[in-house]
Coordinates of C-alpha atoms in Angstrom, one line a residue:
Chain A
M1 CA 127.0 325.9 -129.1
V2 CA 129.8 327.5 -130.7
L3 CA 130.8 331.0 -130.8
K4 CA 132.8 332.3 -133.8
A5 CA 134.6 335.3 -134.4
E6 CA 135.1 336.0 -138.0
Q7 CA 137.4 338.4 -139.0
V8 CA 136.4 340.7 -136.2
S9 CA 138.5 344.1 -135.5
K10 CA 137.6 347.4 -133.2
Y11 CA 139.1 350.9 -134.0
Y12 CA 138.2 353.9 -132.1
I13 CA 138.1 357.5 -133.3
R14 CA 140.3 359.8 -130.9
P15 CA 139.1 363.2 -131.4
N16 CA 142.1 365.1 -130.4
G17 CA 145.0 362.1 -131.0
V18 CA 148.0 362.7 -133.3
A19 CA 147.0 359.5 -135.1
N20 CA 142.9 359.7 -134.6
C21 CA 142.2 356.3 -135.6
F22 CA 143.5 353.5 -133.0
E23 CA 143.0 350.2 -134.3
A24 CA 142.1 348.1 -130.5
V25 CA 142.0 344.5 -132.3
K26 CA 143.0 343.9 -135.5
P27 CA 141.1 341.6 -137.8
C28 CA 141.1 337.9 -136.0
D29 CA 139.4 334.7 -136.0
L30 CA 138.4 332.8 -132.5
T31 CA 136.7 330.4 -132.0
L32 CA 134.6 329.2 -128.6
A33 CA 133.2 325.6 -127.9
G34 CA 131.9 324.1 -125.0
G35 CA 133.7 322.1 -122.6
S36 CA 137.4 323.8 -122.9
V37 CA 138.7 327.0 -121.2
S38 CA 140.5 329.4 -123.4
V39 CA 143.0 331.6 -121.6
L40 CA 143.9 334.9 -123.7
M41 CA 146.9 336.8 -122.4
G42 CA 148.8 339.9 -123.0
R43 CA 150.1 343.2 -121.8
S44 CA 147.5 345.9 -120.9
G45 CA 146.4 347.9 -123.9
S46 CA 146.9 344.8 -126.1
G47 CA 143.2 344.6 -127.0
K48 CA 142.3 341.6 -124.7
T49 CA 139.3 343.4 -123.1
T50 CA 138.0 344.9 -126.5
L51 CA 137.8 341.1 -127.9
L52 CA 136.2 339.6 -124.6
T53 CA 133.6 342.6 -124.8
M54 CA 132.8 342.0 -128.7
L55 CA 132.7 338.1 -128.3
S56 CA 130.1 338.7 -125.4
G57 CA 127.5 340.8 -127.3
L58 CA 128.4 344.1 -125.5
L59 CA 130.8 345.9 -128.0
R60 CA 129.8 346.2 -131.8
P61 CA 132.8 345.0 -133.8
S62 CA 134.0 347.5 -136.6
H63 CA 134.4 344.8 -139.2
G64 CA 134.1 341.5 -138.9
R65 CA 130.9 339.0 -137.3
V66 CA 130.8 337.2 -134.1
L67 CA 128.8 334.0 -134.9
L68 CA 126.4 331.9 -132.5
D69 CA 126.0 328.6 -134.2
E70 CA 126.5 330.5 -137.3
K71 CA 123.7 333.4 -136.5
D72 CA 125.4 336.9 -136.5
I73 CA 124.7 337.6 -132.6
Y74 CA 125.1 341.7 -134.0
A75 CA 122.3 341.3 -136.8
L76 CA 120.0 340.8 -133.8
A77 CA 117.7 343.5 -131.9
D78 CA 118.9 344.8 -128.8
R79 CA 116.0 342.9 -127.0
E80 CA 117.1 339.8 -128.6
L81 CA 120.9 339.9 -128.0
S82 CA 120.0 341.2 -124.1
R83 CA 118.0 337.9 -123.8
L84 CA 120.9 335.8 -125.6
R85 CA 123.2 337.2 -123.1
C86 CA 121.4 336.4 -120.5
T87 CA 120.0 333.2 -120.7
H88 CA 123.7 331.6 -122.8
F89 CA 126.6 334.3 -121.5
A90 CA 127.8 335.5 -118.4
V91 CA 130.3 338.1 -118.3
I92 CA 133.0 338.6 -115.1
P93 CA 133.6 342.1 -115.8
Q94 CA 136.9 343.8 -114.9
G95 CA 136.6 345.9 -111.6
T96 CA 134.0 345.7 -109.1
G97 CA 130.4 345.1 -110.8
A98 CA 127.5 345.6 -108.2
V99 CA 124.1 347.0 -108.1
S100 CA 124.3 349.1 -105.0
A101 CA 121.0 349.0 -104.1
L102 CA 120.8 345.2 -103.6
S103 CA 123.0 342.8 -100.7
V104 CA 125.5 340.5 -102.1
L105 CA 122.7 337.4 -102.8
E106 CA 120.3 339.6 -104.3
N107 CA 123.1 340.6 -106.9
I108 CA 124.0 337.0 -107.4
L109 CA 120.4 335.7 -108.0
L110 CA 119.8 339.2 -110.3
P111 CA 120.1 337.2 -113.7
F112 CA 117.4 334.4 -112.4
S113 CA 114.8 337.0 -112.7
L114 CA 115.3 338.3 -115.5
I115 CA 115.9 334.9 -116.9
G116 CA 112.4 333.7 -115.1
R117 CA 114.3 330.9 -113.4
T118 CA 114.4 329.8 -109.9
A119 CA 117.8 329.6 -108.4
D120 CA 119.2 326.3 -107.2
E121 CA 119.9 327.2 -103.9
K122 CA 122.1 324.1 -103.4
T123 CA 124.2 325.5 -106.4
V124 CA 124.5 329.2 -105.1
L125 CA 125.4 328.3 -101.6
S126 CA 127.4 326.1 -102.6
V127 CA 129.5 328.4 -105.2
M128 CA 129.4 331.6 -102.6
E129 CA 131.0 329.0 -99.7
K130 CA 133.7 327.9 -102.4
L131 CA 134.4 331.6 -103.1
G132 CA 134.3 332.4 -99.5
I133 CA 131.7 334.7 -99.3
S134 CA 128.4 332.6 -98.0
H135 CA 128.9 334.6 -94.6
L136 CA 128.2 338.0 -96.7
A137 CA 125.0 337.2 -98.6
S138 CA 122.8 340.1 -96.9
A139 CA 125.9 342.6 -96.9
Q140 CA 125.3 345.7 -98.8
P141 CA 128.2 346.0 -101.8
G142 CA 129.3 349.4 -100.0
E143 CA 130.3 347.1 -97.2
L144 CA 133.0 345.1 -99.3
S145 CA 136.3 345.3 -99.9
G146 CA 137.4 344.7 -103.9
G147 CA 138.6 341.3 -103.9
E148 CA 134.7 340.4 -102.2
L149 CA 133.1 342.1 -104.6
R150 CA 134.9 340.9 -107.3
R151 CA 134.1 336.9 -105.9
M152 CA 130.3 338.0 -106.0
A153 CA 130.7 339.1 -109.6
I154 CA 132.1 335.6 -110.3
A155 CA 129.3 333.9 -108.1
R156 CA 127.1 335.6 -110.1
A157 CA 128.2 334.4 -113.5
L158 CA 128.8 331.0 -112.3
C159 CA 125.5 330.4 -110.3
V160 CA 123.1 330.4 -113.8
K161 CA 125.3 327.8 -115.5
P162 CA 125.8 329.4 -118.6
D163 CA 126.9 328.3 -122.0
F164 CA 129.5 331.0 -122.1
I165 CA 131.7 332.5 -119.5
F166 CA 133.7 335.8 -120.2
A167 CA 136.2 336.4 -117.3
D168 CA 138.2 339.4 -117.7
E169 CA 140.9 339.1 -115.2
P170 CA 139.0 337.3 -112.6
T171 CA 142.0 336.7 -110.4
A172 CA 143.0 340.6 -109.7
D173 CA 142.1 342.1 -106.6
L174 CA 142.6 338.1 -105.1
D175 CA 145.2 336.4 -103.2
D176 CA 146.6 333.6 -104.3
E177 CA 144.2 331.1 -102.4
N178 CA 141.4 332.8 -103.7
S179 CA 143.0 333.0 -107.5
R180 CA 143.3 329.2 -107.3
V181 CA 139.6 328.8 -106.1
V182 CA 138.3 331.2 -109.1
L183 CA 140.6 329.3 -111.8
E184 CA 138.9 325.6 -110.6
L185 CA 135.4 327.0 -110.3
L186 CA 135.9 328.3 -113.8
R187 CA 137.7 324.8 -115.0
N188 CA 134.7 323.3 -113.4
A189 CA 132.4 324.8 -115.3
A190 CA 133.9 324.1 -118.5
D191 CA 134.0 320.2 -117.6
E192 CA 130.3 320.7 -116.9
G193 CA 130.1 321.9 -120.9
A194 CA 130.4 325.7 -120.2
A195 CA 133.1 327.2 -122.8
V196 CA 135.4 329.5 -121.0
L197 CA 137.5 332.2 -122.0
I198 CA 139.7 333.7 -119.3
V199 CA 141.4 337.1 -120.2
S200 CA 144.6 337.9 -118.1
H201 CA 147.7 338.5 -117.6
E202 CA 149.0 336.3 -115.2
A203 CA 150.9 333.5 -116.1
E204 CA 148.7 331.0 -113.4
A205 CA 145.7 331.4 -115.6
A206 CA 147.4 329.8 -118.3
R207 CA 147.9 326.3 -116.4
Y208 CA 144.2 325.9 -116.4
G209 CA 143.2 326.9 -120.0
D210 CA 143.0 324.2 -122.9
R211 CA 143.5 326.8 -125.7
L212 CA 146.1 329.4 -124.9
Y213 CA 146.2 332.8 -126.9
K214 CA 148.4 335.4 -126.6
M215 CA 147.7 339.3 -127.8
N216 CA 150.0 342.0 -128.7
A217 CA 149.0 345.4 -130.2
G218 CA 145.7 344.6 -131.3
Q219 CA 147.0 341.3 -132.7
I220 CA 145.9 337.6 -131.8
M221 CA 148.6 334.9 -131.6
I222 CA 148.4 331.1 -131.2
P223 CA 152.1 330.7 -128.9
Chain B
M1 CA 114.4 339.4 -105.9
S2 CA 112.4 340.7 -109.1
I3 CA 114.4 343.0 -110.9
S4 CA 110.9 345.1 -111.5
K5 CA 111.5 346.0 -107.8
L6 CA 114.9 347.8 -108.6
P7 CA 113.4 351.5 -109.1
L8 CA 112.0 351.0 -105.6
R9 CA 115.0 349.6 -103.8
N10 CA 117.4 352.3 -105.7
I11 CA 114.9 354.7 -104.1
L12 CA 114.9 353.3 -100.4
R13 CA 118.7 353.0 -100.0
H14 CA 119.7 355.9 -101.3
P15 CA 117.6 358.5 -99.0
G16 CA 120.2 361.5 -99.5
R17 CA 119.9 361.2 -103.3
T18 CA 116.1 360.4 -103.1
T19 CA 115.5 363.2 -100.7
A20 CA 117.4 365.7 -102.9
I21 CA 115.4 365.1 -106.0
A22 CA 112.1 364.8 -104.1
I23 CA 112.9 368.1 -102.7
L24 CA 113.1 369.7 -106.4
V25 CA 110.0 367.8 -107.7
A26 CA 108.2 369.6 -104.3
V27 CA 108.8 373.0 -105.0
L28 CA 107.5 372.2 -108.6
S29 CA 104.3 370.6 -107.2
F30 CA 104.1 373.6 -104.6
S31 CA 104.7 376.4 -106.9
L32 CA 102.0 375.6 -109.6
L33 CA 99.4 374.3 -107.0
S34 CA 99.6 377.3 -105.5
G35 CA 100.1 379.4 -108.2
S36 CA 96.7 377.9 -109.6
I37 CA 94.7 378.2 -106.9
L38 CA 95.9 382.0 -106.0
V39 CA 95.1 382.8 -110.0
Y40 CA 91.9 381.1 -110.0
S41 CA 90.5 382.0 -106.7
L42 CA 91.1 385.6 -107.9
N43 CA 89.3 385.2 -111.0
S44 CA 86.7 383.7 -108.9
G45 CA 86.1 386.9 -107.0
L46 CA 86.4 388.9 -109.7
R47 CA 83.8 386.9 -111.2
S48 CA 81.4 386.8 -107.8
L49 CA 81.9 390.5 -107.4
E50 CA 80.5 390.8 -111.4
N51 CA 77.6 388.9 -110.5
R52 CA 77.1 390.2 -106.9
L53 CA 76.9 394.4 -108.0
G54 CA 74.3 393.0 -110.6
A55 CA 73.7 397.8 -111.1
D56 CA 75.2 399.4 -113.8
I57 CA 75.3 403.0 -112.1
I58 CA 75.7 403.1 -108.0
V59 CA 74.4 406.5 -107.3
L60 CA 76.4 408.2 -103.5
P61 CA 75.6 411.1 -101.8
D62 CA 79.0 413.4 -101.9
S63 CA 79.9 413.1 -98.5
A64 CA 80.2 409.2 -99.2
R65 CA 83.9 410.0 -100.7
S66 CA 84.9 411.5 -97.7
K67 CA 84.0 408.3 -95.9
V68 CA 84.9 405.3 -97.9
N69 CA 86.4 404.4 -100.9
I70 CA 83.9 402.9 -103.2
D71 CA 86.3 400.1 -104.2
N72 CA 87.3 399.7 -100.8
L73 CA 83.5 399.1 -99.4
Y74 CA 83.2 396.1 -102.1
L75 CA 86.5 394.5 -101.7
Q76 CA 87.6 395.2 -98.2
G77 CA 84.7 395.5 -96.3
T78 CA 85.2 399.2 -95.3
T79 CA 82.2 399.9 -93.1
G80 CA 80.5 403.6 -93.8
Y81 CA 77.4 405.1 -93.4
Y82 CA 76.4 408.5 -95.3
Y83 CA 72.7 409.4 -95.8
M84 CA 70.7 411.0 -98.3
S85 CA 66.9 411.7 -98.6
T86 CA 64.6 409.3 -100.5
A87 CA 63.3 412.6 -102.4
K88 CA 66.6 412.7 -104.0
Q89 CA 66.3 409.1 -105.1
E90 CA 62.9 410.4 -106.4
E91 CA 65.1 412.7 -108.6
I92 CA 67.8 410.4 -109.6
T93 CA 64.8 407.9 -111.0
K94 CA 63.4 410.7 -112.8
R95 CA 66.3 411.0 -115.3
D96 CA 66.2 409.8 -118.9
G97 CA 67.8 405.8 -119.6
I98 CA 67.1 404.3 -116.2
A99 CA 65.1 400.7 -116.6
A100 CA 65.5 400.5 -113.1
A101 CA 66.2 401.7 -109.6
S102 CA 66.2 400.8 -106.3
G103 CA 67.4 402.5 -102.9
Q104 CA 69.7 400.8 -100.1
V105 CA 70.4 402.2 -96.8
F106 CA 73.9 401.4 -95.2
L107 CA 74.7 401.4 -91.4
A108 CA 77.8 400.5 -90.2
T109 CA 78.2 398.6 -86.7
L110 CA 81.1 399.1 -84.7
R111 CA 80.0 396.6 -81.7
A112 CA 78.2 393.9 -82.7
D113 CA 78.2 391.0 -80.1
C114 CA 78.1 388.5 -83.2
C115 CA 81.3 389.8 -85.3
S116 CA 84.9 389.8 -84.3
M117 CA 85.0 392.6 -86.6
P118 CA 82.6 395.7 -87.6
V119 CA 79.8 394.5 -90.5
Q120 CA 78.0 396.8 -93.3
V121 CA 74.7 396.1 -92.7
I122 CA 72.6 397.1 -95.8
G123 CA 68.7 397.4 -95.7
F124 CA 67.4 396.7 -99.6
D125 CA 63.9 397.9 -100.5
P126 CA 62.3 394.4 -101.3
E127 CA 59.6 396.5 -103.8
T128 CA 62.0 397.7 -106.1
D129 CA 65.3 395.9 -105.5
F130 CA 66.8 394.2 -108.3
T131 CA 70.4 393.7 -107.1
V132 CA 70.5 391.9 -103.7
Q133 CA 67.2 389.6 -103.9
P134 CA 68.5 387.4 -106.7
W135 CA 71.4 385.9 -104.9
I136 CA 69.7 386.1 -101.4
A137 CA 66.5 384.0 -103.0
E138 CA 69.2 381.4 -103.5
R139 CA 69.6 380.6 -99.9
A140 CA 66.5 382.1 -98.1
K141 CA 63.2 380.3 -98.7
N142 CA 60.8 382.9 -97.9
D143 CA 60.7 386.8 -98.1
L144 CA 62.6 388.3 -94.7
S145 CA 59.8 389.7 -92.3
L146 CA 60.8 392.4 -89.3
N147 CA 64.2 391.6 -87.8
E148 CA 64.7 389.0 -89.9
V149 CA 68.3 389.1 -91.5
V150 CA 70.8 387.4 -93.8
V151 CA 74.4 387.1 -93.3
G152 CA 77.4 387.0 -95.5
S153 CA 79.7 384.0 -95.1
K154 CA 81.9 385.4 -92.7
V155 CA 79.5 386.5 -90.4
S156 CA 80.0 384.2 -87.4
A157 CA 76.3 383.6 -86.8
G158 CA 74.5 380.3 -88.0
V159 CA 70.9 380.1 -89.6
G160 CA 68.5 380.5 -86.5
E161 CA 70.6 382.1 -84.4
S162 CA 70.0 385.5 -83.4
L163 CA 72.3 388.4 -83.8
R164 CA 72.1 391.8 -81.7
I165 CA 72.8 395.0 -83.8
Y166 CA 72.5 397.8 -81.6
G167 CA 70.4 396.1 -79.2
I168 CA 67.9 394.8 -81.5
S169 CA 67.9 390.9 -81.7
C170 CA 67.8 389.7 -85.3
R171 CA 67.2 386.4 -86.4
V172 CA 69.7 385.1 -89.2
A173 CA 67.4 383.4 -91.7
A174 CA 70.1 382.3 -94.3
R175 CA 73.6 382.7 -94.7
L176 CA 75.2 383.6 -98.2
D177 CA 77.7 382.0 -100.3
A178 CA 81.3 383.6 -100.2
T179 CA 82.0 385.9 -102.9
G180 CA 85.8 386.5 -101.5
T181 CA 84.9 390.4 -101.2
G182 CA 84.0 392.5 -98.7
L183 CA 80.3 391.4 -99.2
D184 CA 80.6 388.6 -96.9
T185 CA 81.1 390.4 -93.9
A186 CA 77.6 392.1 -94.8
V187 CA 74.3 391.7 -93.5
Y188 CA 71.2 392.4 -95.1
C189 CA 68.0 393.0 -94.2
T190 CA 65.1 394.9 -95.3
G191 CA 64.2 398.7 -95.3
E192 CA 61.6 398.4 -92.6
T193 CA 64.2 396.5 -90.2
M194 CA 66.4 398.9 -91.2
A195 CA 64.7 401.6 -90.1
V196 CA 64.2 400.0 -86.8
L197 CA 68.4 399.7 -86.7
L198 CA 69.0 403.2 -87.7
N199 CA 66.5 404.4 -84.7
A200 CA 67.9 402.0 -82.3
A201 CA 71.6 403.3 -83.5
R202 CA 70.3 406.7 -82.9
E203 CA 69.0 406.3 -79.1
M204 CA 72.8 404.5 -78.6
N205 CA 74.1 407.8 -79.5
H206 CA 75.5 406.4 -82.7
E207 CA 76.3 409.8 -85.0
L208 CA 74.5 409.0 -87.7
K209 CA 73.8 412.5 -88.8
I210 CA 70.7 412.1 -90.0
T211 CA 67.8 414.5 -89.0
T212 CA 64.7 413.2 -90.9
D213 CA 62.6 409.9 -90.2
P214 CA 65.4 406.9 -90.8
S215 CA 62.3 405.4 -92.8
K216 CA 63.3 408.3 -95.6
V217 CA 66.7 408.0 -96.1
V218 CA 68.5 405.9 -98.6
S219 CA 72.6 405.4 -98.6
A220 CA 73.1 404.3 -102.4
V221 CA 70.8 403.9 -105.2
Y222 CA 71.8 401.4 -107.8
L223 CA 70.7 402.0 -111.3
R224 CA 70.3 399.5 -114.2
V225 CA 70.4 401.5 -117.3
D226 CA 67.9 401.2 -120.4
P227 CA 69.7 399.2 -123.2
A228 CA 68.7 402.2 -125.3
F229 CA 71.0 404.4 -123.3
S230 CA 74.9 404.5 -122.9
V231 CA 75.6 404.0 -119.2
E232 CA 78.5 406.6 -119.4
D233 CA 75.9 409.3 -120.7
V234 CA 73.5 408.4 -118.0
A235 CA 76.1 408.8 -115.2
N236 CA 77.2 412.1 -116.4
D237 CA 73.6 413.7 -116.9
I238 CA 72.7 412.5 -113.3
N239 CA 76.5 413.9 -112.3
I240 CA 75.6 417.1 -114.2
H241 CA 72.1 417.7 -113.5
V242 CA 71.2 416.2 -109.7
R243 CA 73.3 417.8 -107.1
K244 CA 75.2 416.6 -104.3
V245 CA 75.4 413.0 -105.5
Q246 CA 77.9 411.1 -107.4
A247 CA 77.1 408.7 -109.8
V248 CA 79.6 405.6 -110.4
K249 CA 79.4 403.0 -112.7
T250 CA 80.3 399.7 -111.8
R251 CA 81.7 398.8 -114.7
S252 CA 84.6 401.0 -113.8
V253 CA 85.1 399.9 -110.2
I254 CA 85.3 396.1 -111.9
S255 CA 87.8 397.1 -114.2
G256 CA 89.8 398.8 -111.6
V257 CA 89.7 395.3 -110.0
S258 CA 90.1 393.6 -113.5
D259 CA 93.4 395.5 -114.5
S260 CA 94.9 394.8 -110.7
L261 CA 93.9 391.2 -110.5
G262 CA 95.3 390.8 -114.3
G263 CA 98.5 392.3 -113.0
V264 CA 98.7 390.1 -110.0
A265 CA 97.6 386.8 -111.9
S266 CA 100.4 387.5 -114.7
T267 CA 103.2 387.9 -112.1
I268 CA 102.0 384.5 -110.6
K269 CA 102.1 382.9 -114.3
A270 CA 105.4 384.3 -114.7
L271 CA 106.8 383.0 -111.4
I272 CA 105.6 379.8 -111.6
I273 CA 107.2 379.6 -115.5
G274 CA 109.9 381.0 -113.9
V275 CA 110.3 378.6 -111.1
W276 CA 109.1 375.8 -113.4
A277 CA 111.7 376.6 -115.8
L278 CA 114.4 376.9 -113.4
S279 CA 113.4 373.5 -111.4
F280 CA 112.9 371.5 -114.4
L281 CA 116.4 372.3 -115.4
L282 CA 117.8 371.2 -111.9
L283 CA 116.2 367.9 -112.2
A284 CA 117.3 367.1 -115.5
A285 CA 121.0 368.3 -114.5
A286 CA 120.9 366.2 -111.3
F287 CA 119.5 363.2 -113.2
M288 CA 122.3 363.7 -115.5
L289 CA 124.9 364.1 -112.6
L290 CA 123.4 360.6 -111.1
G291 CA 123.4 358.9 -114.3
G292 CA 127.1 359.7 -114.8
E293 CA 127.6 358.3 -111.1
R294 CA 125.6 355.1 -112.1
K295 CA 127.1 354.7 -115.3
R296 CA 129.1 351.6 -114.3
E297 CA 126.0 350.1 -112.4
Y298 CA 123.9 350.6 -115.4
A299 CA 126.7 348.4 -117.4
V300 CA 126.6 345.9 -115.3
L301 CA 122.8 345.6 -115.6
R302 CA 123.5 345.5 -119.4
V303 CA 126.0 342.5 -118.9
I304 CA 123.6 340.4 -117.0
G305 CA 121.0 340.6 -119.9
V306 CA 118.7 343.9 -119.2
S307 CA 117.6 345.3 -122.6
R308 CA 118.4 349.0 -123.6
K309 CA 114.4 349.5 -123.3
R310 CA 114.3 348.0 -120.3
L311 CA 117.0 350.1 -118.5
S312 CA 115.5 353.2 -119.6
G313 CA 112.4 352.4 -118.0
I314 CA 114.2 351.3 -114.6
A315 CA 115.6 354.7 -114.8
L316 CA 112.3 356.4 -115.9
K317 CA 110.4 354.8 -113.0
E318 CA 112.7 355.3 -110.4
A319 CA 112.2 358.8 -111.6
L320 CA 108.4 358.0 -111.5
F321 CA 108.3 357.0 -108.0
V322 CA 110.3 360.2 -107.0
S323 CA 108.4 362.7 -108.7
V324 CA 105.3 360.8 -107.2
L325 CA 107.0 361.5 -103.5
G326 CA 108.3 364.9 -103.9
G327 CA 104.8 365.9 -106.1
L328 CA 102.7 364.6 -102.7
I329 CA 105.1 366.6 -100.4
G330 CA 104.9 369.7 -102.5
I331 CA 101.0 369.3 -102.9
A332 CA 100.9 369.0 -98.9
L333 CA 102.9 372.3 -98.2
S334 CA 101.0 373.9 -101.0
L335 CA 97.3 372.9 -99.2
L336 CA 98.6 373.7 -96.2
I337 CA 99.3 377.2 -96.5
V338 CA 97.0 378.5 -99.1
L339 CA 94.3 376.8 -97.0
N340 CA 95.6 378.1 -93.9
F341 CA 96.9 381.7 -94.5
H342 CA 94.3 382.6 -97.2
S343 CA 92.9 385.6 -95.4
L344 CA 96.1 386.6 -94.6
I345 CA 96.8 386.0 -98.7
E346 CA 93.7 387.7 -99.4
K347 CA 94.6 390.8 -97.3
A348 CA 98.0 391.4 -98.6
L349 CA 96.6 391.1 -102.3
A350 CA 93.7 393.5 -101.4
L351 CA 91.2 392.1 -104.4
P352 CA 88.2 389.6 -104.2
F353 CA 89.4 386.1 -103.7
L354 CA 87.2 383.0 -103.5
L355 CA 88.8 379.9 -102.8
P356 CA 88.1 377.2 -105.0
S357 CA 85.4 374.3 -104.0
G358 CA 87.0 371.4 -102.0
R359 CA 85.9 369.2 -105.1
N360 CA 88.1 371.6 -107.5
I361 CA 90.9 371.9 -105.0
M362 CA 90.9 368.0 -105.2
L363 CA 91.1 368.5 -109.1
F364 CA 94.1 371.0 -109.2
A365 CA 96.2 368.5 -106.4
V366 CA 95.2 365.8 -109.0
S367 CA 96.1 367.9 -111.9
T368 CA 99.7 369.0 -110.3
L369 CA 100.4 365.5 -109.5
V370 CA 99.9 364.4 -112.8
C371 CA 102.1 367.4 -114.3
V372 CA 104.8 366.5 -112.0
C373 CA 104.7 363.1 -112.7
I374 CA 105.3 363.7 -116.3
A375 CA 107.9 366.3 -115.7
G376 CA 110.0 364.3 -113.6
P377 CA 110.1 361.4 -115.8
L378 CA 110.6 363.8 -119.0
S379 CA 113.6 365.3 -116.9
A380 CA 115.4 362.1 -116.5
M381 CA 114.3 361.1 -120.2
V382 CA 117.5 362.4 -121.9
S383 CA 119.9 361.2 -118.9
A384 CA 117.8 357.2 -119.1
L385 CA 118.4 357.5 -122.6
K386 CA 121.9 358.5 -123.1
L387 CA 122.8 355.7 -120.2
S388 CA 120.8 353.0 -122.4
R389 CA 122.5 353.9 -125.7
A390 CA 126.2 354.0 -124.0
D391 CA 128.4 351.4 -125.5
T392 CA 128.5 349.0 -122.2
G393 CA 131.6 347.4 -123.7
I394 CA 133.1 351.0 -123.8
I395 CA 132.1 351.8 -120.2
L396 CA 133.4 348.6 -118.9
R397 CA 136.5 349.2 -120.6
E398 CA 137.0 352.8 -119.2
G399 CA 137.0 350.1 -115.5
V400 CA 135.4 352.8 -113.6

């Protein structure tokens, strides 16, 4: 599967700003193909997260198209796009992304109930173990640290074995050892056939990528 | 864990939040059910009073005014006794425009071993009566014989039991349905039995002030007016031409009650509307605040592939579950209070008050539950729609 961004751009209207139209992402092209890790680097506010959310079907671009096997994902109805997100995409959002009423294990398994597939217990346990959260399976999100919540979100994304993984600052809040584990797991996922996009401002992430992109003031550049 | 169980899990895992919303919904259901039962009971009481009075005019001796308030006689069961001779009844009956007339004799008991309260004994003439017998006939299979009585719903004596009135043992032949008025504390017998009771009362030094034969007195004459005449004219005619009596139009009794009832019912309705409007706004505000607080959580659900429709469904289902919980609490409280304290409410309102039947109360309770189950999710609708329509990318970008 190939995901292609064609001249996608995003601008926001600021109600009280001096320049009331702010272009977060300038028209750009990008292709994500299975079996590769793309790393998007750049300073804070350069438009990395905006581009990632547009590619993952979570934010409609102001202009341009996002094509999955030549099919514009934003031309789909919300139900179809949601279905596509749950069957083919996995997003690791910034910050803590947990459903507070569910335990850590239930949070990780939640996407399976949407897909209607039974989770492979061995895979789930193995991912949780690698991420060092297997002992937290029955814990509530409220009892976890920021780093543990982050690893829970990563486990949730990896366990469903999606075609595309969008990881937004996956190593933020993590120590060096855990950062290395996370990046290796993402690399492994790509090696197993997934297309991985890592958005990061940490240089370490670049070592795991096949392609490196830099973003500056909404503009994408290949270094 | 299936995503369909998420609303229930959200409720169980956040007891503080759930309790706060359930209390608001409970206020809604409590006010609706209590208000509905009160208004219904007042209306039933008035209808029953209208049905039971049966006559167009009641003629009382002048002395009655100083002893009893005619309205209270029917509404609060105020006991009274006053008499005029049967000759007066004949004089009244001869006036123009009277289609039917029947005398009744009242006797107030101060100490009847049957009751915790004084009762009014009402003696009627089976030959001419048209006001009491129609509804006694609904309960008593045969005509009443000597020393047999029919009791109102609040008199604590069962059918077949004996009731001692001024030393006379009277057999209870039937119990009447509740009317929500003073008639519920009355005991009914024929004029023949009443004469026995009057004699017994006189022998026991009860100050009846009857100088003649007890069988030759009446306390009130009930009149049905010929449709060709106006009730007003007939009442005026009696008041002018028959001495020492007062003709009272029953319609004026009922309309007085009806006016008071209208006022009370309007106040209750206004209160229900006020409480509902306020609670609904508070609920909507609570769901809105809650939505803001859970924006990030909803965004996570969108990220993993929950559609807008399903997300709204989760939010509305959660609101529905809390509404059912709050609704049931409110209904239980309302039934507990209204059913246990209806006598106090009745006394405080001083109006005919007839509680609905068990079946009707159930219907009211179910309707109330349905109403709050619509109102709860409806108040959460704006918040749910706003959340599901929010751009997930923007919420994630905010990085809450």
